[in-house]
Amino acid sequence: MTQSQQIIIDSTLPFVKEILLEAEGGHDWWHTSRVWNLAKTIAREEPCDHFVVELGALLHDIADAKFHDGDESLGTVLAGDFLETHNVNPGVVEHVQNIILHVSFRERKNNRFKSAELEIIQDADRLDAMGAIGIARTFNYGGYKNREIYNPEIPARPEMTKEEYKNSAAPTINHFYEKLLLLKDLMNTKTGKAMAQRRHQFMEHFLDEFYGEWQGRI
Ligand code: ADP
Ligand code: NI
């Protein structure tokens, strides 16, 4: 990374922190910070443009549509304005905007855009949805939405359309079957796949304990 690129990264931090000040605990600055660190870890092992990876990771969640009345373009607009003000070249701006648009799990069936940098950030974002952190984030989101923790009468639906997924008000445990346990098979990079194994096993162990306790067996 060049010195002028590093200066832009440094000024991206306060910009993102400010925007995420009031965010839900699972989608706040600390989520972005973890994704940034994970993306840097993966990027060390994969051929890629490190500047784009860092910018994309830092800006990937500045305006999640589910917290902005379904507006799916706000994040790209805010990021574009910010990067243009810092004289980032138009090719990089467009690439980062494409990353923001395509990184989300909801958009996994819409694969019109592909790049090594997107694949790295997607893996980093998915890893942060798994393991101990993934479990914590999921229950935080369920609490934020006032959902039931678990309801044995409401089965999980792993095959949902994007609309059904967005509108689902199912108990939080169902989200494991609708997203979290599917992630290990969706990883793009070799490094991401390897890192996903441990987090996946931990979630399975958590669920075994959860049902054992729920039924009063253990
Ligand atoms: P994406 O933005 O990649 O489409 P989401 O925003 O749906 O992914 O998920 C980010 C995290 O927010 C999830 O990994 C989970 O922790 C939490 N989350 C999202 N939707 C739900 C839900 N319906 N129930 C519980 N947690 C959720
Ligand atoms: Ni994210």
PDB file of C-alpha atoms and ligand atoms in Angstrom:
ATOM      1  CA  MET A   1       0.000   0.000   0.000  1.00  0.00           C
ATOM      2  CA  THR A   2       1.324   3.488  -0.841  1.00  0.00           C
ATOM      3  CA  GLN A   3       1.571   6.267   1.713  1.00  0.00           C
ATOM      4  CA  SER A   4      -1.295   8.221   0.152  1.00  0.00           C
ATOM      5  CA  GLN A   5      -3.474   5.103   0.197  1.00  0.00           C
ATOM      6  CA  GLN A   6      -2.637   4.611   3.893  1.00  0.00           C
ATOM      7  CA  ILE A   7      -3.703   8.198   4.593  1.00  0.00           C
ATOM      8  CA  ILE A   8      -7.077   7.506   2.960  1.00  0.00           C
ATOM      9  CA  ILE A   9      -7.540   4.332   5.037  1.00  0.00           C
ATOM     10  CA  ASP A  10      -6.689   6.315   8.189  1.00  0.00           C
ATOM     11  CA  SER A  11      -9.332   8.926   7.391  1.00  0.00           C
ATOM     12  CA  THR A  12     -11.924   6.241   6.582  1.00  0.00           C
ATOM     13  CA  LEU A  13     -11.916   5.048  10.221  1.00  0.00           C
ATOM     14  CA  PRO A  14     -13.463   8.173  11.835  1.00  0.00           C
ATOM     15  CA  PHE A  15     -15.927   8.472   8.916  1.00  0.00           C
ATOM     16  CA  VAL A  16     -17.224   4.922   9.468  1.00  0.00           C
ATOM     17  CA  LYS A  17     -17.192   5.151  13.284  1.00  0.00           C
ATOM     18  CA  GLU A  18     -19.305   8.298  13.174  1.00  0.00           C
ATOM     19  CA  ILE A  19     -21.893   6.721  10.842  1.00  0.00           C
ATOM     20  CA  LEU A  20     -22.169   3.577  12.980  1.00  0.00           C
ATOM     21  CA  LEU A  21     -22.455   5.386  16.328  1.00  0.00           C
ATOM     22  CA  GLU A  22     -26.069   4.333  16.955  1.00  0.00           C
ATOM     23  CA  ALA A  23     -25.966   0.976  15.143  1.00  0.00           C
ATOM     24  CA  GLU A  24     -27.352  -2.276  16.569  1.00  0.00           C
ATOM     25  CA  GLY A  25     -24.637  -4.155  18.514  1.00  0.00           C
ATOM     26  CA  GLY A  26     -24.133  -6.835  15.849  1.00  0.00           C
ATOM     27  CA  HIS A  27     -23.714  -4.349  13.015  1.00  0.00           C
ATOM     28  CA  ASP A  28     -21.735  -1.621  14.773  1.00  0.00           C
ATOM     29  CA  TRP A  29     -18.208  -0.274  14.357  1.00  0.00           C
ATOM     30  CA  TRP A  30     -16.823  -3.356  16.169  1.00  0.00           C
ATOM     31  CA  HIS A  31     -18.352  -5.655  13.540  1.00  0.00           C
ATOM     32  CA  THR A  32     -16.667  -3.546  10.854  1.00  0.00           C
ATOM     33  CA  SER A  33     -13.403  -3.564  12.786  1.00  0.00           C
ATOM     34  CA  ARG A  34     -13.474  -7.393  13.078  1.00  0.00           C
ATOM     35  CA  VAL A  35     -14.300  -7.780   9.376  1.00  0.00           C
ATOM     36  CA  TRP A  36     -11.436  -5.422   8.521  1.00  0.00           C
ATOM     37  CA  ASN A  37      -9.003  -7.521  10.605  1.00  0.00           C
ATOM     38  CA  LEU A  38     -10.297 -10.803   9.152  1.00  0.00           C
ATOM     39  CA  ALA A  39     -10.100  -9.408   5.613  1.00  0.00           C
ATOM     40  CA  LYS A  40      -6.474  -8.374   6.178  1.00  0.00           C
ATOM     41  CA  THR A  41      -5.664 -11.857   7.520  1.00  0.00           C
ATOM     42  CA  ILE A  42      -7.216 -13.542   4.460  1.00  0.00           C
ATOM     43  CA  ALA A  43      -5.705 -10.994   2.041  1.00  0.00           C
ATOM     44  CA  ARG A  44      -2.189 -11.960   3.177  1.00  0.00           C
ATOM     45  CA  GLU A  45      -2.772 -15.399   1.667  1.00  0.00           C
ATOM     46  CA  GLU A  46      -4.536 -14.409  -1.566  1.00  0.00           C
ATOM     47  CA  PRO A  47      -3.491 -12.363  -4.603  1.00  0.00           C
ATOM     48  CA  CYS A  48      -5.461  -9.109  -4.369  1.00  0.00           C
ATOM     49  CA  ASP A  49      -5.424  -5.317  -4.222  1.00  0.00           C
ATOM     50  CA  HIS A  50      -4.971  -4.606  -0.495  1.00  0.00           C
ATOM     51  CA  PHE A  51      -6.209  -1.024  -0.776  1.00  0.00           C
ATOM     52  CA  VAL A  52      -9.539  -2.169  -2.250  1.00  0.00           C
ATOM     53  CA  VAL A  53      -9.845  -4.961   0.343  1.00  0.00           C
ATOM     54  CA  GLU A  54      -9.341  -2.541   3.242  1.00  0.00           C
ATOM     55  CA  LEU A  55     -11.658   0.140   1.846  1.00  0.00           C
ATOM     56  CA  GLY A  56     -14.330  -2.421   1.000  1.00  0.00           C
ATOM     57  CA  ALA A  57     -14.159  -4.033   4.454  1.00  0.00           C
ATOM     58  CA  LEU A  58     -14.347  -0.666   6.214  1.00  0.00           C
ATOM     59  CA  LEU A  59     -17.244   0.619   4.107  1.00  0.00           C
ATOM     60  CA  HIS A  60     -19.235  -2.616   3.590  1.00  0.00           C
ATOM     61  CA  ASP A  61     -21.887  -1.984   6.256  1.00  0.00           C
ATOM     62  CA  ILE A  62     -22.233   1.805   6.501  1.00  0.00           C
ATOM     63  CA  ALA A  63     -25.887   1.639   5.416  1.00  0.00           C
ATOM     64  CA  ASP A  64     -27.373  -1.862   5.680  1.00  0.00           C
ATOM     65  CA  ALA A  65     -30.732  -1.767   3.861  1.00  0.00           C
ATOM     66  CA  LYS A  66     -32.515  -3.549   6.710  1.00  0.00           C
ATOM     67  CA  PHE A  67     -31.823  -0.562   8.963  1.00  0.00           C
ATOM     68  CA  HIS A  68     -32.724   1.988   6.257  1.00  0.00           C
ATOM     69  CA  ASP A  69     -36.267   1.100   5.167  1.00  0.00           C
ATOM     70  CA  GLY A  70     -34.962  -1.317   2.556  1.00  0.00           C
ATOM     71  CA  ASP A  71     -32.905   1.336   0.742  1.00  0.00           C
ATOM     72  CA  GLU A  72     -30.202  -0.733  -0.975  1.00  0.00           C
ATOM     73  CA  SER A  73     -28.299   2.125  -2.610  1.00  0.00           C
ATOM     74  CA  LEU A  74     -27.625   4.432   0.344  1.00  0.00           C
ATOM     75  CA  GLY A  75     -24.349   2.694   1.298  1.00  0.00           C
ATOM     76  CA  THR A  76     -22.903   3.020  -2.195  1.00  0.00           C
ATOM     77  CA  VAL A  77     -23.905   6.682  -2.423  1.00  0.00           C
ATOM     78  CA  LEU A  78     -22.339   7.580   0.953  1.00  0.00           C
ATOM     79  CA  ALA A  79     -19.170   5.616   0.169  1.00  0.00           C
ATOM     80  CA  GLY A  80     -18.922   7.107  -3.333  1.00  0.00           C
ATOM     81  CA  ASP A  81     -19.206  10.673  -2.003  1.00  0.00           C
ATOM     82  CA  PHE A  82     -16.612   9.993   0.670  1.00  0.00           C
ATOM     83  CA  LEU A  83     -14.089   8.381  -1.694  1.00  0.00           C
ATOM     84  CA  GLU A  84     -14.515  11.047  -4.390  1.00  0.00           C
ATOM     85  CA  THR A  85     -13.884  13.782  -1.807  1.00  0.00           C
ATOM     86  CA  HIS A  86     -10.607  12.006  -1.028  1.00  0.00           C
ATOM     87  CA  ASN A  87      -9.654  11.845  -4.717  1.00  0.00           C
ATOM     88  CA  VAL A  88      -9.693   8.067  -4.930  1.00  0.00           C
ATOM     89  CA  ASN A  89      -9.522   7.040  -8.572  1.00  0.00           C
ATOM     90  CA  PRO A  90     -12.889   6.299 -10.225  1.00  0.00           C
ATOM     91  CA  GLY A  91     -12.031   2.643 -10.948  1.00  0.00           C
ATOM     92  CA  VAL A  92     -11.420   1.981  -7.246  1.00  0.00           C
ATOM     93  CA  VAL A  93     -14.562   3.905  -6.248  1.00  0.00           C
ATOM     94  CA  GLU A  94     -16.670   1.797  -8.584  1.00  0.00           C
ATOM     95  CA  HIS A  95     -15.077  -1.425  -7.370  1.00  0.00           C
ATOM     96  CA  VAL A  96     -15.736  -0.544  -3.709  1.00  0.00           C
ATOM     97  CA  GLN A  97     -19.342   0.371  -4.546  1.00  0.00           C
ATOM     98  CA  ASN A  98     -19.798  -2.989  -6.246  1.00  0.00           C
ATOM     99  CA  ILE A  99     -18.388  -4.717  -3.172  1.00  0.00           C
ATOM    100  CA  ILE A 100     -20.871  -2.889  -0.908  1.00  0.00           C
ATOM    101  CA  LEU A 101     -23.758  -3.881  -3.186  1.00  0.00           C
ATOM    102  CA  HIS A 102     -22.827  -7.542  -3.510  1.00  0.00           C
ATOM    103  CA  VAL A 103     -21.262  -8.524  -0.176  1.00  0.00           C
ATOM    104  CA  SER A 104     -24.460  -9.367   1.661  1.00  0.00           C
ATOM    105  CA  PHE A 105     -25.773 -12.886   2.343  1.00  0.00           C
ATOM    106  CA  ARG A 106     -29.157 -11.786   1.010  1.00  0.00           C
ATOM    107  CA  GLU A 107     -27.489 -11.043  -2.335  1.00  0.00           C
ATOM    108  CA  ARG A 108     -25.733 -14.412  -2.629  1.00  0.00           C
ATOM    109  CA  LYS A 109     -28.003 -15.551  -5.458  1.00  0.00           C
ATOM    110  CA  ASN A 110     -27.364 -12.335  -7.356  1.00  0.00           C
ATOM    111  CA  ASN A 111     -23.811 -12.922  -8.588  1.00  0.00           C
ATOM    112  CA  ARG A 112     -23.517 -10.415 -11.388  1.00  0.00           C
ATOM    113  CA  PHE A 113     -20.316  -9.028  -9.947  1.00  0.00           C
ATOM    114  CA  LYS A 114     -17.215 -11.012  -9.038  1.00  0.00           C
ATOM    115  CA  SER A 115     -13.732 -10.055  -7.850  1.00  0.00           C
ATOM    116  CA  ALA A 116     -10.995 -11.487  -5.642  1.00  0.00           C
ATOM    117  CA  GLU A 117     -11.433  -8.527  -3.286  1.00  0.00           C
ATOM    118  CA  LEU A 118     -15.213  -9.084  -2.984  1.00  0.00           C
ATOM    119  CA  GLU A 119     -14.606 -12.778  -2.246  1.00  0.00           C
ATOM    120  CA  ILE A 120     -12.188 -11.916   0.568  1.00  0.00           C
ATOM    121  CA  ILE A 121     -14.520  -9.382   2.201  1.00  0.00           C
ATOM    122  CA  GLN A 122     -17.481 -11.708   1.824  1.00  0.00           C
ATOM    123  CA  ASP A 123     -15.543 -14.452   3.610  1.00  0.00           C
ATOM    124  CA  ALA A 124     -14.527 -12.047   6.381  1.00  0.00           C
ATOM    125  CA  ASP A 125     -18.130 -10.866   6.818  1.00  0.00           C
ATOM    126  CA  ARG A 126     -19.374 -14.472   6.857  1.00  0.00           C
ATOM    127  CA  LEU A 127     -16.758 -15.562   9.410  1.00  0.00           C
ATOM    128  CA  ASP A 128     -17.996 -12.801  11.723  1.00  0.00           C
ATOM    129  CA  ALA A 129     -21.492 -14.320  11.443  1.00  0.00           C
ATOM    130  CA  MET A 130     -20.151 -17.691  12.689  1.00  0.00           C
ATOM    131  CA  GLY A 131     -18.656 -19.095  15.888  1.00  0.00           C
ATOM    132  CA  ALA A 132     -18.897 -17.484  19.319  1.00  0.00           C
ATOM    133  CA  ILE A 133     -19.167 -13.996  17.840  1.00  0.00           C
ATOM    134  CA  GLY A 134     -21.798 -15.123  15.344  1.00  0.00           C
ATOM    135  CA  ILE A 135     -23.905 -16.592  18.164  1.00  0.00           C
ATOM    136  CA  ALA A 136     -23.588 -13.402  20.214  1.00  0.00           C
ATOM    137  CA  ARG A 137     -24.556 -11.219  17.250  1.00  0.00           C
ATOM    138  CA  THR A 138     -27.532 -13.382  16.372  1.00  0.00           C
ATOM    139  CA  PHE A 139     -29.065 -13.258  19.838  1.00  0.00           C
ATOM    140  CA  ASN A 140     -28.371  -9.553  20.034  1.00  0.00           C
ATOM    141  CA  TYR A 141     -30.283  -9.043  16.781  1.00  0.00           C
ATOM    142  CA  GLY A 142     -33.136 -11.264  17.999  1.00  0.00           C
ATOM    143  CA  GLY A 143     -33.342  -9.215  21.209  1.00  0.00           C
ATOM    144  CA  TYR A 144     -33.251  -5.982  19.246  1.00  0.00           C
ATOM    145  CA  LYS A 145     -36.235  -7.294  17.236  1.00  0.00           C
ATOM    146  CA  ASN A 146     -37.937  -8.713  20.351  1.00  0.00           C
ATOM    147  CA  ARG A 147     -38.024 -12.239  18.878  1.00  0.00           C
ATOM    148  CA  GLU A 148     -38.470 -15.507  20.745  1.00  0.00           C
ATOM    149  CA  ILE A 149     -35.201 -17.321  21.509  1.00  0.00           C
ATOM    150  CA  TYR A 150     -36.650 -20.644  20.385  1.00  0.00           C
ATOM    151  CA  ASN A 151     -40.078 -22.105  19.682  1.00  0.00           C
ATOM    152  CA  PRO A 152     -40.201 -25.872  18.946  1.00  0.00           C
ATOM    153  CA  GLU A 153     -43.516 -25.343  17.128  1.00  0.00           C
ATOM    154  CA  ILE A 154     -42.024 -23.059  14.482  1.00  0.00           C
ATOM    155  CA  PRO A 155     -39.747 -25.065  12.158  1.00  0.00           C
ATOM    156  CA  ALA A 156     -36.786 -23.454  10.396  1.00  0.00           C
ATOM    157  CA  ARG A 157     -36.987 -22.819   6.638  1.00  0.00           C
ATOM    158  CA  PRO A 158     -33.535 -23.055   5.086  1.00  0.00           C
ATOM    159  CA  GLU A 159     -34.869 -22.377   1.559  1.00  0.00           C
ATOM    160  CA  MET A 160     -36.321 -18.878   1.598  1.00  0.00           C
ATOM    161  CA  THR A 161     -36.515 -16.275  -1.131  1.00  0.00           C
ATOM    162  CA  LYS A 162     -34.791 -12.962  -0.524  1.00  0.00           C
ATOM    163  CA  GLU A 163     -38.161 -11.373   0.371  1.00  0.00           C
ATOM    164  CA  GLU A 164     -39.118 -14.153   2.803  1.00  0.00           C
ATOM    165  CA  TYR A 165     -35.664 -13.957   4.411  1.00  0.00           C
ATOM    166  CA  LYS A 166     -35.959 -10.192   4.887  1.00  0.00           C
ATOM    167  CA  ASN A 167     -39.459 -10.404   6.350  1.00  0.00           C
ATOM    168  CA  SER A 168     -38.972 -13.444   8.567  1.00  0.00           C
ATOM    169  CA  ALA A 169     -39.865 -12.871  12.238  1.00  0.00           C
ATOM    170  CA  ALA A 170     -39.027 -16.437  13.251  1.00  0.00           C
ATOM    171  CA  PRO A 171     -37.348 -17.327  16.570  1.00  0.00           C
ATOM    172  CA  THR A 172     -33.624 -16.636  16.742  1.00  0.00           C
ATOM    173  CA  ILE A 173     -32.571 -20.313  16.797  1.00  0.00           C
ATOM    174  CA  ASN A 174     -34.155 -20.676  13.337  1.00  0.00           C
ATOM    175  CA  HIS A 175     -31.612 -18.225  11.963  1.00  0.00           C
ATOM    176  CA  PHE A 176     -28.913 -20.861  12.531  1.00  0.00           C
ATOM    177  CA  TYR A 177     -30.632 -23.092   9.934  1.00  0.00           C
ATOM    178  CA  GLU A 178     -31.555 -20.210   7.632  1.00  0.00           C
ATOM    179  CA  LYS A 179     -28.062 -18.742   7.519  1.00  0.00           C
ATOM    180  CA  LEU A 180     -25.335 -19.501  10.060  1.00  0.00           C
ATOM    181  CA  LEU A 181     -24.934 -23.246   9.423  1.00  0.00           C
ATOM    182  CA  LEU A 182     -24.989 -22.714   5.641  1.00  0.00           C
ATOM    183  CA  LEU A 183     -22.008 -20.377   5.662  1.00  0.00           C
ATOM    184  CA  LYS A 184     -19.163 -22.902   5.826  1.00  0.00           C
ATOM    185  CA  ASP A 185     -20.122 -24.236   2.375  1.00  0.00           C
ATOM    186  CA  LEU A 186     -20.343 -20.750   0.901  1.00  0.00           C
ATOM    187  CA  MET A 187     -16.796 -19.637   1.692  1.00  0.00           C
ATOM    188  CA  ASN A 188     -14.863 -18.429  -1.348  1.00  0.00           C
ATOM    189  CA  THR A 189     -11.184 -18.548  -0.400  1.00  0.00           C
ATOM    190  CA  LYS A 190      -8.991 -21.404   0.815  1.00  0.00           C
ATOM    191  CA  THR A 191      -8.087 -19.433   3.930  1.00  0.00           C
ATOM    192  CA  GLY A 192     -11.718 -18.555   4.621  1.00  0.00           C
ATOM    193  CA  LYS A 193     -12.815 -22.174   4.227  1.00  0.00           C
ATOM    194  CA  ALA A 194     -10.185 -23.337   6.697  1.00  0.00           C
ATOM    195  CA  MET A 195     -11.101 -20.674   9.255  1.00  0.00           C
ATOM    196  CA  ALA A 196     -14.808 -21.486   8.921  1.00  0.00           C
ATOM    197  CA  GLN A 197     -14.377 -25.106  10.106  1.00  0.00           C
ATOM    198  CA  ARG A 198     -13.667 -24.286  13.727  1.00  0.00           C
ATOM    199  CA  ARG A 199     -16.443 -21.694  13.963  1.00  0.00           C
ATOM    200  CA  HIS A 200     -18.926 -24.109  12.399  1.00  0.00           C
ATOM    201  CA  GLN A 201     -18.076 -26.894  14.865  1.00  0.00           C
ATOM    202  CA  PHE A 202     -18.455 -24.499  17.764  1.00  0.00           C
ATOM    203  CA  MET A 203     -21.991 -23.542  16.609  1.00  0.00           C
ATOM    204  CA  GLU A 204     -22.975 -27.215  16.278  1.00  0.00           C
ATOM    205  CA  HIS A 205     -21.712 -27.878  19.786  1.00  0.00           C
ATOM    206  CA  PHE A 206     -23.655 -24.860  21.046  1.00  0.00           C
ATOM    207  CA  LEU A 207     -26.881 -26.181  19.472  1.00  0.00           C
ATOM    208  CA  ASP A 208     -26.394 -29.663  20.995  1.00  0.00           C
ATOM    209  CA  GLU A 209     -26.027 -28.096  24.425  1.00  0.00           C
ATOM    210  CA  PHE A 210     -28.976 -25.764  23.794  1.00  0.00           C
ATOM    211  CA  TYR A 211     -31.432 -28.578  22.946  1.00  0.00           C
ATOM    212  CA  GLY A 212     -30.108 -30.741  25.782  1.00  0.00           C
ATOM    213  CA  GLU A 213     -30.754 -27.959  28.247  1.00  0.00           C
ATOM    214  CA  TRP A 214     -34.115 -27.032  26.668  1.00  0.00           C
ATOM    215  CA  GLN A 215     -35.414 -30.578  27.090  1.00  0.00           C
ATOM    216  CA  GLY A 216     -34.003 -30.852  30.592  1.00  0.00           C
ATOM    217  CA  ARG A 217     -31.756 -33.736  29.527  1.00  0.00           C
ATOM    218  CA  ILE A 218     -28.508 -32.213  30.738  1.00  0.00           C
TER     219      ILE A 218
HETATM  220  P1  ADP B   1     -26.410  -9.842   5.302  1.00  0.00           P
HETATM  221  O1  ADP B   1     -26.339  -8.388   5.674  1.00  0.00           O
HETATM  222  O2  ADP B   1     -25.100 -10.442   4.914  1.00  0.00           O
HETATM  223  O3  ADP B   1     -27.521 -10.171   4.381  1.00  0.00           O
HETATM  224  P2  ADP B   1     -27.632 -10.199   7.700  1.00  0.00           P
HETATM  225  O4  ADP B   1     -27.575  -8.736   7.917  1.00  0.00           O
HETATM  226  O5  ADP B   1     -28.912 -10.883   7.434  1.00  0.00           O
HETATM  227  O6  ADP B   1     -26.646 -10.608   6.588  1.00  0.00           O
HETATM  228  O7  ADP B   1     -26.999 -10.829   8.929  1.00  0.00           O
HETATM  229  C1  ADP B   1     -25.983 -10.250   9.713  1.00  0.00           C
HETATM  230  C2  ADP B   1     -26.120 -10.814  11.101  1.00  0.00           C
HETATM  231  O8  ADP B   1     -27.251 -10.225  11.755  1.00  0.00           O
HETATM  232  C3  ADP B   1     -26.423 -12.303  11.111  1.00  0.00           C
HETATM  233  O9  ADP B   1     -25.284 -13.063  10.948  1.00  0.00           O
HETATM  234  C4  ADP B   1     -27.092 -12.456  12.432  1.00  0.00           C
HETATM  235  O10 ADP B   1     -26.156 -12.481  13.470  1.00  0.00           O
HETATM  236  C5  ADP B   1     -27.913 -11.200  12.516  1.00  0.00           C
HETATM  237  N1  ADP B   1     -29.230 -11.453  11.930  1.00  0.00           N
HETATM  238  C6  ADP B   1     -29.726 -11.063  10.749  1.00  0.00           C
HETATM  239  N2  ADP B   1     -30.988 -11.496  10.543  1.00  0.00           N
HETATM  240  C7  ADP B   1     -31.301 -12.177  11.661  1.00  0.00           C
HETATM  241  C8  ADP B   1     -32.465 -12.888  12.118  1.00  0.00           C
HETATM  242  N3  ADP B   1     -33.569 -12.989  11.366  1.00  0.00           N
HETATM  243  N4  ADP B   1     -32.423 -13.461  13.329  1.00  0.00           N
HETATM  244  C9  ADP B   1     -31.327 -13.367  14.093  1.00  0.00           C
HETATM  245  N5  ADP B   1     -30.197 -12.736  13.730  1.00  0.00           N
HETATM  246  C10 ADP B   1     -30.179 -12.150  12.541  1.00  0.00           C
HETATM  247 NI    NI B   2     -21.135  -7.044   7.712  1.00  0.00          NI
END
